Coordinates of C-alpha atoms and ligand atoms in Angstrom, one line a residue:
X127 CA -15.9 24.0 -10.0
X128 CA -15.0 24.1 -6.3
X129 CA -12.4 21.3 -5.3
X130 CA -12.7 19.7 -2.2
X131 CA -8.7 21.4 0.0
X132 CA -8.0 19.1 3.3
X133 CA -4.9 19.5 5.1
X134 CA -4.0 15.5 4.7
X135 CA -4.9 13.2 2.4
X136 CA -4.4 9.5 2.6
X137 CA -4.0 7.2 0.0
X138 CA -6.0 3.4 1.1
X139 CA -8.2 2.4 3.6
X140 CA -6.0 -0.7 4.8
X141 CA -4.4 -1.5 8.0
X142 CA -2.2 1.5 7.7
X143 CA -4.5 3.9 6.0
X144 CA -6.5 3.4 9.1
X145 CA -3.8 4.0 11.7
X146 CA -2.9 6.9 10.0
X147 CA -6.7 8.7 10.8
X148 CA -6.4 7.7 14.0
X149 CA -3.1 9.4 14.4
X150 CA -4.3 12.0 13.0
X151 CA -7.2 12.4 15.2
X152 CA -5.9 11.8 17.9
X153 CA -2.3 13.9 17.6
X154 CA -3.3 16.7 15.3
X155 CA -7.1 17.3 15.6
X156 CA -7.4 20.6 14.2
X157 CA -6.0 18.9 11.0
X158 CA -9.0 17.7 8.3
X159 CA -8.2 14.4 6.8
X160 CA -9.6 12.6 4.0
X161 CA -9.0 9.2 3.1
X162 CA -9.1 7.9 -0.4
X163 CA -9.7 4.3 -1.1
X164 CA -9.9 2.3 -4.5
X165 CA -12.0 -0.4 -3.2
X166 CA -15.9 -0.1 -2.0
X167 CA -14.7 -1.4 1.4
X168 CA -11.6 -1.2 4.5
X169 CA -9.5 -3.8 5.1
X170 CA -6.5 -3.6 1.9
X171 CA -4.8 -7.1 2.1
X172 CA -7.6 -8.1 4.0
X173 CA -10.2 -7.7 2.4
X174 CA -8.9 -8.4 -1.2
X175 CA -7.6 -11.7 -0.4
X176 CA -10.3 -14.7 -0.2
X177 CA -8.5 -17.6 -0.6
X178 CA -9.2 -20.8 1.1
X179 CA -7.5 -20.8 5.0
X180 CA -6.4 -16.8 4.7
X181 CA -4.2 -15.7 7.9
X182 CA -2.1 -14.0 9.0
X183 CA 1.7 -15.1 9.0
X184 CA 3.4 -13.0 11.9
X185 CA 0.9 -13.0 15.4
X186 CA -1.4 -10.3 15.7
X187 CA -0.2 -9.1 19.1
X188 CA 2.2 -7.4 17.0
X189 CA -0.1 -7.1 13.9
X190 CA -2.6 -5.4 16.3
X191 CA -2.4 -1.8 16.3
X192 CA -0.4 -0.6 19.5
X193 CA -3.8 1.8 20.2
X194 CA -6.2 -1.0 20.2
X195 CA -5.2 -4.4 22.4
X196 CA -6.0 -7.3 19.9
X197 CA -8.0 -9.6 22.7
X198 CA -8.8 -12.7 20.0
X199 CA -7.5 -15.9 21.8
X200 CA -5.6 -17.0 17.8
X201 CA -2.5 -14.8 17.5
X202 CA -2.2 -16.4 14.2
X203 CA -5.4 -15.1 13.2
X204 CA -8.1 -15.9 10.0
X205 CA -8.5 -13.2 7.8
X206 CA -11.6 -12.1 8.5
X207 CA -10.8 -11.9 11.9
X208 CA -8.4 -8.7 11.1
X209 CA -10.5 -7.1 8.3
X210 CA -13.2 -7.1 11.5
X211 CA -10.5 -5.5 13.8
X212 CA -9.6 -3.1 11.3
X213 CA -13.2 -2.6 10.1
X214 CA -14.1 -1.8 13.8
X215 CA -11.5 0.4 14.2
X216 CA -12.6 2.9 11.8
X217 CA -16.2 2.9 13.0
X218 CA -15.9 3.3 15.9
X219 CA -13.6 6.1 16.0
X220 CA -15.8 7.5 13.4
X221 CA -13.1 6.9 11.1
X222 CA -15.4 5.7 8.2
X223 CA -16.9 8.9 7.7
X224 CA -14.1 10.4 6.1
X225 CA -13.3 7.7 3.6
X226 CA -14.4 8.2 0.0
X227 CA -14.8 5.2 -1.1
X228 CA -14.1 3.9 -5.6
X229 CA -11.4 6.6 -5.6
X230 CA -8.8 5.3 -7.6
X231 CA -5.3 8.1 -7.4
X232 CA -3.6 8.2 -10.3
X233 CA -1.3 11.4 -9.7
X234 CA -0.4 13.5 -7.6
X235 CA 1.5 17.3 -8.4
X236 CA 2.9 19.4 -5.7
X237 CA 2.7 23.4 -6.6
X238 CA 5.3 25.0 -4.0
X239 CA 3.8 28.1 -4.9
X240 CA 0.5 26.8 -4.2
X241 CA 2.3 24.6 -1.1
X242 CA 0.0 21.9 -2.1
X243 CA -0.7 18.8 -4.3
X244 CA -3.0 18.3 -6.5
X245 CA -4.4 14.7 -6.6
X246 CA -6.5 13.8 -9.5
X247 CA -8.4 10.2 -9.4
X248 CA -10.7 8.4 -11.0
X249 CA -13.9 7.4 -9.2
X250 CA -16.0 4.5 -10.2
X251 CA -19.7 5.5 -10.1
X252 CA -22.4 3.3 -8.8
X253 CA -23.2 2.9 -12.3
X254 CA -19.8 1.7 -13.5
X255 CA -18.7 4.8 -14.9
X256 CA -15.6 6.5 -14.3
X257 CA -15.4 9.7 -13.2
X258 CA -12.7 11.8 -12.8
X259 CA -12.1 13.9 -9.6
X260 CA -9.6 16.4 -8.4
X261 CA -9.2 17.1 -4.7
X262 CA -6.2 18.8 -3.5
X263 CA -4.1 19.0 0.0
X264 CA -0.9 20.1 1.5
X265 CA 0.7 17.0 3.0
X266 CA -0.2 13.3 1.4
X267 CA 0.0 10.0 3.2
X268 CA 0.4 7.1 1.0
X269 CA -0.5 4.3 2.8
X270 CA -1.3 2.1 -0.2
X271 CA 0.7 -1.0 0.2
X272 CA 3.5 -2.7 -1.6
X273 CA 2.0 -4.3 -4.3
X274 CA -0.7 -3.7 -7.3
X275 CA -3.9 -4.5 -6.2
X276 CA -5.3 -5.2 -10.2
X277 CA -3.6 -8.3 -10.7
X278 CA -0.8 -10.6 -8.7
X279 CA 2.4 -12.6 -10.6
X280 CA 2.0 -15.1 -12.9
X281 CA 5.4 -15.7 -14.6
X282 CA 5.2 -17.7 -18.1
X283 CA 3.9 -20.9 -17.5
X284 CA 4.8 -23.2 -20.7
X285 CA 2.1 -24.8 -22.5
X286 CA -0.4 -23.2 -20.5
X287 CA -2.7 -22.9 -22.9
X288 CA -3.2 -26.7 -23.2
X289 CA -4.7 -27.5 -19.6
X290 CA -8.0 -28.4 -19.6
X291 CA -8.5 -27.8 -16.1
X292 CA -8.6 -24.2 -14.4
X293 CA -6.5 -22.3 -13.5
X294 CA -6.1 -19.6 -10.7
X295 CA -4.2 -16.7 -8.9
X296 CA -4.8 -16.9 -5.2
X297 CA -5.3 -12.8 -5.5
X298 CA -8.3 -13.3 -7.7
X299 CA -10.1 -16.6 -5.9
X300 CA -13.1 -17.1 -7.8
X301 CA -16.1 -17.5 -5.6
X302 CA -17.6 -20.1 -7.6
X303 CA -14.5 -22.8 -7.2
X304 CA -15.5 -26.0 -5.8
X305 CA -12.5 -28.3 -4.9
X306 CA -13.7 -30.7 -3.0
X307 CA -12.7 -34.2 -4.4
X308 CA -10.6 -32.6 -6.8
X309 CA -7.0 -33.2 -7.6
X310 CA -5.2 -29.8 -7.0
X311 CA -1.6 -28.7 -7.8
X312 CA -0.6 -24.6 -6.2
X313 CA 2.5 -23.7 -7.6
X314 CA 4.7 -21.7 -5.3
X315 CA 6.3 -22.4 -1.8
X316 CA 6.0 -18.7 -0.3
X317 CA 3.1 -17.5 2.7
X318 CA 0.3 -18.3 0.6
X319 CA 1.0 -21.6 -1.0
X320 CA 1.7 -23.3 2.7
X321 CA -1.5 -21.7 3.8
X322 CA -3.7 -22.9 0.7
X323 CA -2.2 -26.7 1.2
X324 CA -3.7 -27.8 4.7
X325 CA -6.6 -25.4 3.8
X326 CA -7.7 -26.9 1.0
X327 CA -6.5 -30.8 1.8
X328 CA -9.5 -30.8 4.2
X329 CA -11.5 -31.4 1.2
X330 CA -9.6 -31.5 -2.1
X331 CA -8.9 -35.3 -3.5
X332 CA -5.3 -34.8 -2.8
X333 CA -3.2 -31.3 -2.9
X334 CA 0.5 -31.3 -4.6
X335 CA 2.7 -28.3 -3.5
X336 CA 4.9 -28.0 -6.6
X337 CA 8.0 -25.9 -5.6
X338 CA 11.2 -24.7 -7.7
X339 CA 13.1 -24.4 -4.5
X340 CA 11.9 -25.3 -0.4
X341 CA 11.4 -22.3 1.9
X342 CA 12.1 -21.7 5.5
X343 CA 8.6 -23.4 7.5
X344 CA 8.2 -22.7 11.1
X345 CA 5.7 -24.4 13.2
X346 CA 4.0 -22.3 16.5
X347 CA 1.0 -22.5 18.5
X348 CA -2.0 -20.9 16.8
X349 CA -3.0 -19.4 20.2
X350 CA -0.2 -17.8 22.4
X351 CA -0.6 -19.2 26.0
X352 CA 1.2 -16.7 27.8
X353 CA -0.8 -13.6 26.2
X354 CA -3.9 -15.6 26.9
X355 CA -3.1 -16.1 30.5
X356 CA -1.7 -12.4 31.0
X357 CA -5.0 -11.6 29.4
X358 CA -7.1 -13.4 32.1
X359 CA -5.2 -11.8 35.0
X360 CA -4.5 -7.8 33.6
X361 CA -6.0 -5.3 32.1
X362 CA -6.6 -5.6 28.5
X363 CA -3.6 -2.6 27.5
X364 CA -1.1 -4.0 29.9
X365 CA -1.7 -7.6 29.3
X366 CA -1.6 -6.4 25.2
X367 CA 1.5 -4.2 26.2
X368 CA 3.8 -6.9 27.4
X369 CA 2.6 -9.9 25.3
X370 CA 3.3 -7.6 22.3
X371 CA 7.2 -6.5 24.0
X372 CA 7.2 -10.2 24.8
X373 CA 6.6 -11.0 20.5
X374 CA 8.8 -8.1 19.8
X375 CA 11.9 -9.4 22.3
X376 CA 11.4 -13.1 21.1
X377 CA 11.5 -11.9 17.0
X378 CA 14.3 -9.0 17.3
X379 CA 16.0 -12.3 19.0
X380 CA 15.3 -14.9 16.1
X381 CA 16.7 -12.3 13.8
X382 CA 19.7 -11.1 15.3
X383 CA 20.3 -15.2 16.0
X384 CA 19.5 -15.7 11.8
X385 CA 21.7 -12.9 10.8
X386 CA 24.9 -13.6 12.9
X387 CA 24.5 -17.6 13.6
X388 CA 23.3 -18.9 9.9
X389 CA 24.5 -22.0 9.7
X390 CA 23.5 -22.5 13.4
X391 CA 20.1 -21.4 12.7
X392 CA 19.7 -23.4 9.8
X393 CA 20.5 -27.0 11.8
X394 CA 18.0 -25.9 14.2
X395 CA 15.2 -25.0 12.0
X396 CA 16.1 -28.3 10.1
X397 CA 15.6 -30.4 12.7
X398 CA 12.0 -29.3 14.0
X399 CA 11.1 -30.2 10.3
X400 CA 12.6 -33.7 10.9
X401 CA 11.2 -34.2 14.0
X402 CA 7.8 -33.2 12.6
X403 CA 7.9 -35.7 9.1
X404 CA 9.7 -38.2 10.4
X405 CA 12.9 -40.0 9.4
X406 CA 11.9 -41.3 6.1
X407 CA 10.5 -37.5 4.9
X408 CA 13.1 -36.2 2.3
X409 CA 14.0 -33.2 4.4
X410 CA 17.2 -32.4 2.6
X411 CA 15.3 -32.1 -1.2
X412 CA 11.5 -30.5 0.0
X413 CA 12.4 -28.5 3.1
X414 CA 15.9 -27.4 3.2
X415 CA 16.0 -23.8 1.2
X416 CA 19.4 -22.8 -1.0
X417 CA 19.4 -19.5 1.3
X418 CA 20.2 -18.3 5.0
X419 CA 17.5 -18.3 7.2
X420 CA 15.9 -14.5 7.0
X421 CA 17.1 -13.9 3.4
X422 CA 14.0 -14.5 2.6
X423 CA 10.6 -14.2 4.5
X424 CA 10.3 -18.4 6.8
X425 CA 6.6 -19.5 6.6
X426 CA 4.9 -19.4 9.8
X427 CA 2.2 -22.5 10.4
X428 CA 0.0 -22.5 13.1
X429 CA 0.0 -25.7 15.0
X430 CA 2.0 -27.7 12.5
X431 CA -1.1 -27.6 10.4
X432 CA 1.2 -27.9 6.8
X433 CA 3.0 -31.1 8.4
X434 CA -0.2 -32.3 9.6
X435 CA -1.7 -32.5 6.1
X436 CA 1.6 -34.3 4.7
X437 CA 1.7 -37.0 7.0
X438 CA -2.1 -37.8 6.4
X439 CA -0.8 -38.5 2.7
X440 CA -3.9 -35.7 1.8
X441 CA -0.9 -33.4 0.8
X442 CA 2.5 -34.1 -0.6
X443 CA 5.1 -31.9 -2.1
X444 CA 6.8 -32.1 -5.0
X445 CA 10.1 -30.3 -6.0
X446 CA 11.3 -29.9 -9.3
X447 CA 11.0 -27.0 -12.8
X448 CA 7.6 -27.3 -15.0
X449 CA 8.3 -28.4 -18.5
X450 CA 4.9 -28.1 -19.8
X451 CA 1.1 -28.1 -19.1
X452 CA -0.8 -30.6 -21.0
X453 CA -4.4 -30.9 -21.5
X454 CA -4.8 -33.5 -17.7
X455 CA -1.6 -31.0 -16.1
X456 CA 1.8 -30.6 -15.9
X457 CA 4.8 -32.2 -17.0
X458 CA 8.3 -32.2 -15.0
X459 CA 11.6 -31.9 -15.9
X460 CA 12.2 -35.0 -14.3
X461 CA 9.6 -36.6 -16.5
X462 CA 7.1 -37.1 -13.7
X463 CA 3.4 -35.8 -14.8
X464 CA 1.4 -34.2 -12.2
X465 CA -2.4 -34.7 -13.2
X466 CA -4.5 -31.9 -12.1
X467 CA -8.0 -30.7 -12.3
X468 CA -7.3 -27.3 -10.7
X469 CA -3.9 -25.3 -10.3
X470 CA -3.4 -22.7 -8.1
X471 CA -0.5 -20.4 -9.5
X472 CA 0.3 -19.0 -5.6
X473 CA 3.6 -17.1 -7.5
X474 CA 3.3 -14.1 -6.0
X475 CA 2.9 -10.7 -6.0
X476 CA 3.7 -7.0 -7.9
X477 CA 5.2 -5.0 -6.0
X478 CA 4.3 -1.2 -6.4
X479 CA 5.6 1.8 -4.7
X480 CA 2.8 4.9 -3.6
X481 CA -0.3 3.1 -5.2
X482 CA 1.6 3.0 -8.7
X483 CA 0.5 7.1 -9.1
X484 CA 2.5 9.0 -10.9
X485 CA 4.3 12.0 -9.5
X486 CA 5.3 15.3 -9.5
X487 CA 7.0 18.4 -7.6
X488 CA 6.5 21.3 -9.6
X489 CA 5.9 20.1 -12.8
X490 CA 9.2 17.9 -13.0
X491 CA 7.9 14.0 -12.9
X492 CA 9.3 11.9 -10.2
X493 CA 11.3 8.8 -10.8
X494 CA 11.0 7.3 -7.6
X495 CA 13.6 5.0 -8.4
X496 CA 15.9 7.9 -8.0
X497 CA 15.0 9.3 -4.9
X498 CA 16.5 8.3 -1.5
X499 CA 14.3 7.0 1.5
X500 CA 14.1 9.8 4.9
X501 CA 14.2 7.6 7.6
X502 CA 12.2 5.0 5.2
X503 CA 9.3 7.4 5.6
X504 CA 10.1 10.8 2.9
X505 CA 11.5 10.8 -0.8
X506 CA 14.3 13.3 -1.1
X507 CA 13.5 16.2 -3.2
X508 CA 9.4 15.5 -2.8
X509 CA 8.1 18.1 -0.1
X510 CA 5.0 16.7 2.2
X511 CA 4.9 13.3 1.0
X512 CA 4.9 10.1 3.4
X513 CA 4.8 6.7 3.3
X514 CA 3.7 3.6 4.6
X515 CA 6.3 0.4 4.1
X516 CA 6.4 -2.1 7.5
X517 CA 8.7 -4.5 7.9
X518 CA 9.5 -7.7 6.0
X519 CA 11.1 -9.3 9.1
X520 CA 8.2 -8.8 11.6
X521 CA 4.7 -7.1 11.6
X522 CA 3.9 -4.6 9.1
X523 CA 2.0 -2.6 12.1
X524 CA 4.9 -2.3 14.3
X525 CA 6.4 0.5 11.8
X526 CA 3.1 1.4 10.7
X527 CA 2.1 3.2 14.2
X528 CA 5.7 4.7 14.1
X529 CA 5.5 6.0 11.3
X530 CA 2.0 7.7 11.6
X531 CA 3.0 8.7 14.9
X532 CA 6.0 10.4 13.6
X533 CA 4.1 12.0 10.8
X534 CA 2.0 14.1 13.1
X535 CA 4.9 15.0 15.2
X536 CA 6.4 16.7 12.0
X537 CA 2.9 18.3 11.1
X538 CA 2.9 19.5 14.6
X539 CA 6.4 21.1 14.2
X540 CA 5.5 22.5 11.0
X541 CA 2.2 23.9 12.4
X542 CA 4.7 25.4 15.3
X543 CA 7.7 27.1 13.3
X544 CA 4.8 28.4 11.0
X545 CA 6.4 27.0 7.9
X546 CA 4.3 25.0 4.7
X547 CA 6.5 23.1 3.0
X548 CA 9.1 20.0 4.1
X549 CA 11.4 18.5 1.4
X550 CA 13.6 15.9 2.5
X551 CA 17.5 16.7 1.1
X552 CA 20.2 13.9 0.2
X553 CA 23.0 16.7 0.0
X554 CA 25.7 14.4 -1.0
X555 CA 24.3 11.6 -0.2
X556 CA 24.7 8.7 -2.9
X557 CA 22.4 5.4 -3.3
X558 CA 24.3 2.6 -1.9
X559 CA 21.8 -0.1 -1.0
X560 CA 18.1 -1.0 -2.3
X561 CA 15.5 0.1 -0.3
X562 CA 15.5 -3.3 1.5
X563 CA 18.6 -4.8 1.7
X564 CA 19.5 -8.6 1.6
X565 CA 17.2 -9.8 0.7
X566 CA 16.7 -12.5 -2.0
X567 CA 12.3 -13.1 -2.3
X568 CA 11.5 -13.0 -6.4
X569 CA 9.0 -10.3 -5.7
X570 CA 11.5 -7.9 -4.4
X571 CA 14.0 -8.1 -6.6
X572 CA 12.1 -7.7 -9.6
X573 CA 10.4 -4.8 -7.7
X574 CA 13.4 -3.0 -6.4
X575 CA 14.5 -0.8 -9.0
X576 CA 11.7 1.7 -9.2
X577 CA 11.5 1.5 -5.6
X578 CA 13.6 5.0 -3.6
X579 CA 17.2 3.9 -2.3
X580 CA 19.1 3.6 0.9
X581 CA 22.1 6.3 1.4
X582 CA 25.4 4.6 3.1
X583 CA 24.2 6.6 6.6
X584 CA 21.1 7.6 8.8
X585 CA 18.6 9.2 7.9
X586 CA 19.0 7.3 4.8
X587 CA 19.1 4.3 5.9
X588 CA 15.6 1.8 6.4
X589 CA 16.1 -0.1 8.9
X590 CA 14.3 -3.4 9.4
X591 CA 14.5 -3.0 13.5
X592 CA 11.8 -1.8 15.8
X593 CA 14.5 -0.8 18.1
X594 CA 16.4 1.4 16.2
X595 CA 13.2 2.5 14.5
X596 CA 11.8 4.0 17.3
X597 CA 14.8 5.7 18.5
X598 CA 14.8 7.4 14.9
X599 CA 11.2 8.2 14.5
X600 CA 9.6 8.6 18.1
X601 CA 12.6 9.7 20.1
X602 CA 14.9 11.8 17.8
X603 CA 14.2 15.5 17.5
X604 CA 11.9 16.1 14.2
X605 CA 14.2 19.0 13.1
X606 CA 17.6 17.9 11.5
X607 CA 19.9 19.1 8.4
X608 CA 18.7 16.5 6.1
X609 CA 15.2 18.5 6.4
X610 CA 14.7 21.4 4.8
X611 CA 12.0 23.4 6.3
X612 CA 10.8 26.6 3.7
X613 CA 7.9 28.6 2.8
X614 CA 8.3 30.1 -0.4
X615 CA 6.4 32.7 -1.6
X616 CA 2.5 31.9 -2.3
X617 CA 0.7 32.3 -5.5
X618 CA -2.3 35.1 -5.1
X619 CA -4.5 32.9 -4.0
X620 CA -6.9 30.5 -6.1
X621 CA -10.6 30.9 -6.4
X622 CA -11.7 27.8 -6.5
X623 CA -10.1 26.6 -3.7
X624 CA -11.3 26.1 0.0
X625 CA -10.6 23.8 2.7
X626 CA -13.5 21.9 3.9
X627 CA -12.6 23.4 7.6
X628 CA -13.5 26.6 6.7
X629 CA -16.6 25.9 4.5
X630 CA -17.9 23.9 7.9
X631 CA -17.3 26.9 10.2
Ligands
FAD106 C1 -1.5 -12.6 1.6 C2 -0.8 -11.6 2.5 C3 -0.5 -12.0 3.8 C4 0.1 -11.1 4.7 N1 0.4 -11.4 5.9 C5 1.0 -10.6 6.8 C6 1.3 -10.9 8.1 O1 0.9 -12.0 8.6 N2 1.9 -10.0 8.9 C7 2.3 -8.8 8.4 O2 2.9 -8.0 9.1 N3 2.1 -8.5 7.1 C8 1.5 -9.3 6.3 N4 1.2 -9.0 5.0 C9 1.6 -7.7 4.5 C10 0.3 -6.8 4.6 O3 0.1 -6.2 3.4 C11 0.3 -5.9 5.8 O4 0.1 -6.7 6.9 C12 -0.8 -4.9 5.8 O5 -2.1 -5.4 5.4 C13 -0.5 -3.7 4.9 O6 -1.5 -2.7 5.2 P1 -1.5 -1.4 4.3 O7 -2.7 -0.7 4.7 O8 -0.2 -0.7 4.4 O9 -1.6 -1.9 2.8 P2 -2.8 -2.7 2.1 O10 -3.4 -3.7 3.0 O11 -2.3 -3.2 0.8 O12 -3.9 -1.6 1.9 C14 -3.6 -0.6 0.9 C15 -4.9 0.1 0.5 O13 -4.6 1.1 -0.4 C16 -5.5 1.1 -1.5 N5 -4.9 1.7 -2.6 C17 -3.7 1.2 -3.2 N6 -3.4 2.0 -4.3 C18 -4.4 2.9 -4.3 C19 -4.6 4.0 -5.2 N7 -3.8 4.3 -6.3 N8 -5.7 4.8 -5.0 C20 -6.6 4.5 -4.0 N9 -6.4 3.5 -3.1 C21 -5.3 2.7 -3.3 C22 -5.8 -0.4 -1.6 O14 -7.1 -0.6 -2.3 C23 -5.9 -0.9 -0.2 O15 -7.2 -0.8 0.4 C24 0.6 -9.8 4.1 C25 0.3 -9.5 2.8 C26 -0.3 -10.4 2.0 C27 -0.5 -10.1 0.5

């Protein structure tokens, strides 16, 4: 059986797995790409999440790609609204064409004498069946997201079993759910659950917020005035060019500010929130988190919508630990019941390094949990393998296009020094730090073990700064010690194998 040979192959069709083709198109042309995707359509995130009032959280003039100006007026944009962009994208660069789409990669085993991997997956017929495929290819981009796409968190919810109601994850909204006039209670007090509450107040009975601890909120304008304006007087790029530097300036700033003024920060946050509710809103119990601003992800709400829905008494919020469920909902520690006809369990994600496959350099499995992070991009000790992983402090896409951009700059070197294979090295280099540090969100830290490491110094360090990220991955040379550059001798070559190229020519 002939298997399919491409030079690249990248691992989802989301934001990122999109960027990457263009990249690659555009930067290294005489490469051929394939894209694997699980799902039968683009988008990742995007697509997968349907819940009621989906948007994004950080503004899309830094969520756009830097290639392609985001010209929608809402910089806090609906979901659908960036699946479209994204979705667009890929058409009409012709992207689409090379996307497979049901492929589901379960492993992936590099063959230095082959210099190649071999990535087996499992593809999901029309029919339902499942197939399994092989493919193979000598660099592989995982751009698969952070977190396991088959089912979100739900930790052990007491008594569960007891509600009469339903019950349901915000990563698997049913279609079918009508809440309007219904009592609803969403458990959480992350992105999602302040998203879901002025969403579905509009038309639910009344909407509880039950939360074990407050987060961070921030209020900003849905639409960004300036970028609107720039947009009406400048060309699409340069108006997107500075509004996006503008975004980037303004959040490096709020950051910095968080990480070296805390307690500073903290006051001011607090008092937008009081200014918002009013004087007689318990502030200090619902709103004030037990961490620094930035330790964990703050809630962005467009146009105060959250606060809105509080003061019109069609939302409230309630603080405090579940006991139990009962058969009408769920009882507090403090003894208050909660009566419910529908709970929305907005408790998070699983977070899952390189599409959960499992991995291999020749024939040794990889524990990625014991490799160190290149430049956040490489694991040490796994030749031609890169990943996707933005930033938890700003937009995903701003390291996104670095990093795909950096990943054809080292394809490009490699095509020029005529070598095959690039393995990262630590050397001496010892894990000193997670592979994002300081950092307190339940998701990560339950996550973080099996996730690669940080070193004590560059290139082993991730940084979670687009500053210093594009001085290490668009401006420094490619070539450095920590990369080991090699082309060790090739196995007579196999039969069965031929790149798609050179069947085309
Ligand atoms: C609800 C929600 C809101 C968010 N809001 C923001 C925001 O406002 N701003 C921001 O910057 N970030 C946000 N994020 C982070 C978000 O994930 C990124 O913005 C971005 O969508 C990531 O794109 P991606 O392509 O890297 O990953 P994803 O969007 O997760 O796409 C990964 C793709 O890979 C596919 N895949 C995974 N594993 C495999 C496999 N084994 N085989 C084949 N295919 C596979 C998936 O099906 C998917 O299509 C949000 C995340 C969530 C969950």
């Amino acid at each position: 059986m002939a298997v399919d040979h491409f030079d690249v192959l990248i691992m989802g069709a989301g934001l990122s797995g999109i960027d990457a083709a263009h990249h690659l198109q555009k930067l290294c042309p005489n490469k051929s790409y394939v894209i694997l995707e699980q799902r039968e359509r683009i988008g990742g995130t995007w697509d997968l999440f349907r819940y009621p009032g989906i948007r994004s959280d950080s503004d899309m003039l830094t969520m756009g790609y830097t290639f392609r100006p985001w010209t929608n007026p809402k910089a806090i944009s609906p979901g659908d609204d960036i699946r479209d962009y994204i979705t667009d994208t890929a058409r009409e660069e012709g992207i689409d064409r090379n996307i497979r789409f049901r492929h589901h990669i379960t492993s992936a085993a590099w063959s230095s004498q082959d210099a190649k991997w071999t990535v087996s997956a499992v593809r999901k017929s029309p029919a339902g069946r499942d197939e399994p495929v092989t493919l193979t290819c000598n660099f592989l981009f995982s751009c698969a997201g952070y977190y396991r796409y088959s089912a979100g968190y739900t930790p052990e919810l007491p008594g569960i079993g007891r509600f009469q109601g339903r019950v349901v994850h915000p990563q698997a909204w049913p279609e079918d759910l009508v809440y309007s006039g219904k009592r609803v209670v969403i458990i959480g007090s992350g992105a999602t659950a302040v998203t879901l509450v002025p969403a579905m107040a509009k038309t639910a009975g009344h909407v509880t917020m039950l939360q074990r601890s407050p987060t961070y909120i921030i209020s900003a304008p849905e639409q960004d005035t300036i970028a609107n304006r720039l947009r009406r007087v400048l060309p699409a790029t340069w108006a997107y060019r500075l509004s996006r530097w503008k975004n980037v300036a303004f959040m490096t700033y709020v950051y910095q500010l968080s990480q070296r003024f805390p307690n500073f920060m903290k006051t001011s946050l607090l008092k937008k929130v009081r200014e918002e509710l009013g004087p007689d809103f318990d502030v200090e119990t619902h709103f004030t988190p037990r961490y620094k601003p930035w330790e964990q992800r703050m809630c962005l709400i467009p146009d105060s919508d959250m606060f809105q829905a509080i003061k019109s008494g069609r939302a409230s919020v309630v603080t405090d630990h579940i006991d139990t469920f009962t058969e009408n909902g769920i009882k507090l520690q403090s003894g208050q019941e909660l009566e419910a006809d529908i709970v929305v369990t907005a408790t998070g994600l699983v977070m899952q390094a390189l599409g959960g496959i499992e991995l291999s350099v020749d024939g040794r499995r990889v524990d990625t949990g014991k490799t160190l992070a290149y430049k956040g991009v490489m694991l040490s000790g796994v030749p031609n393998l890169a990943s996707v992983f933005g930033y938890i402090n700003a937009s995903w896409t701003l390291k996104a296009d670095l990093i795909c951009a950096y990943v054809c700059r080292l394809l490009n070197f490699m095509d020029s020094k005529g070598v095959r294979q690039v393995t990262p090295q630590s050397g001496d280099q010892t894990a000193v730090a997670p592979f994002v540090e300081n950092f307190s969100s339940g998701y990560m830290q339950r996550a973080l073990a099996s996730w690669p490491k940080q070193g004590a110094k560059a290139p082993w360090r991730v940084y979670q700064n687009y500053v210093r990220d594009t001085i290490s991955l668009k401006w420094s040379s490619v070539d450095n010690d920590a990369l080991e550059f090699s082309n060790p001798p090739l196995a007579p070559s196999a039969p069965e194998s031929r790149t798609l190229v050179e069947a085309a020519k």
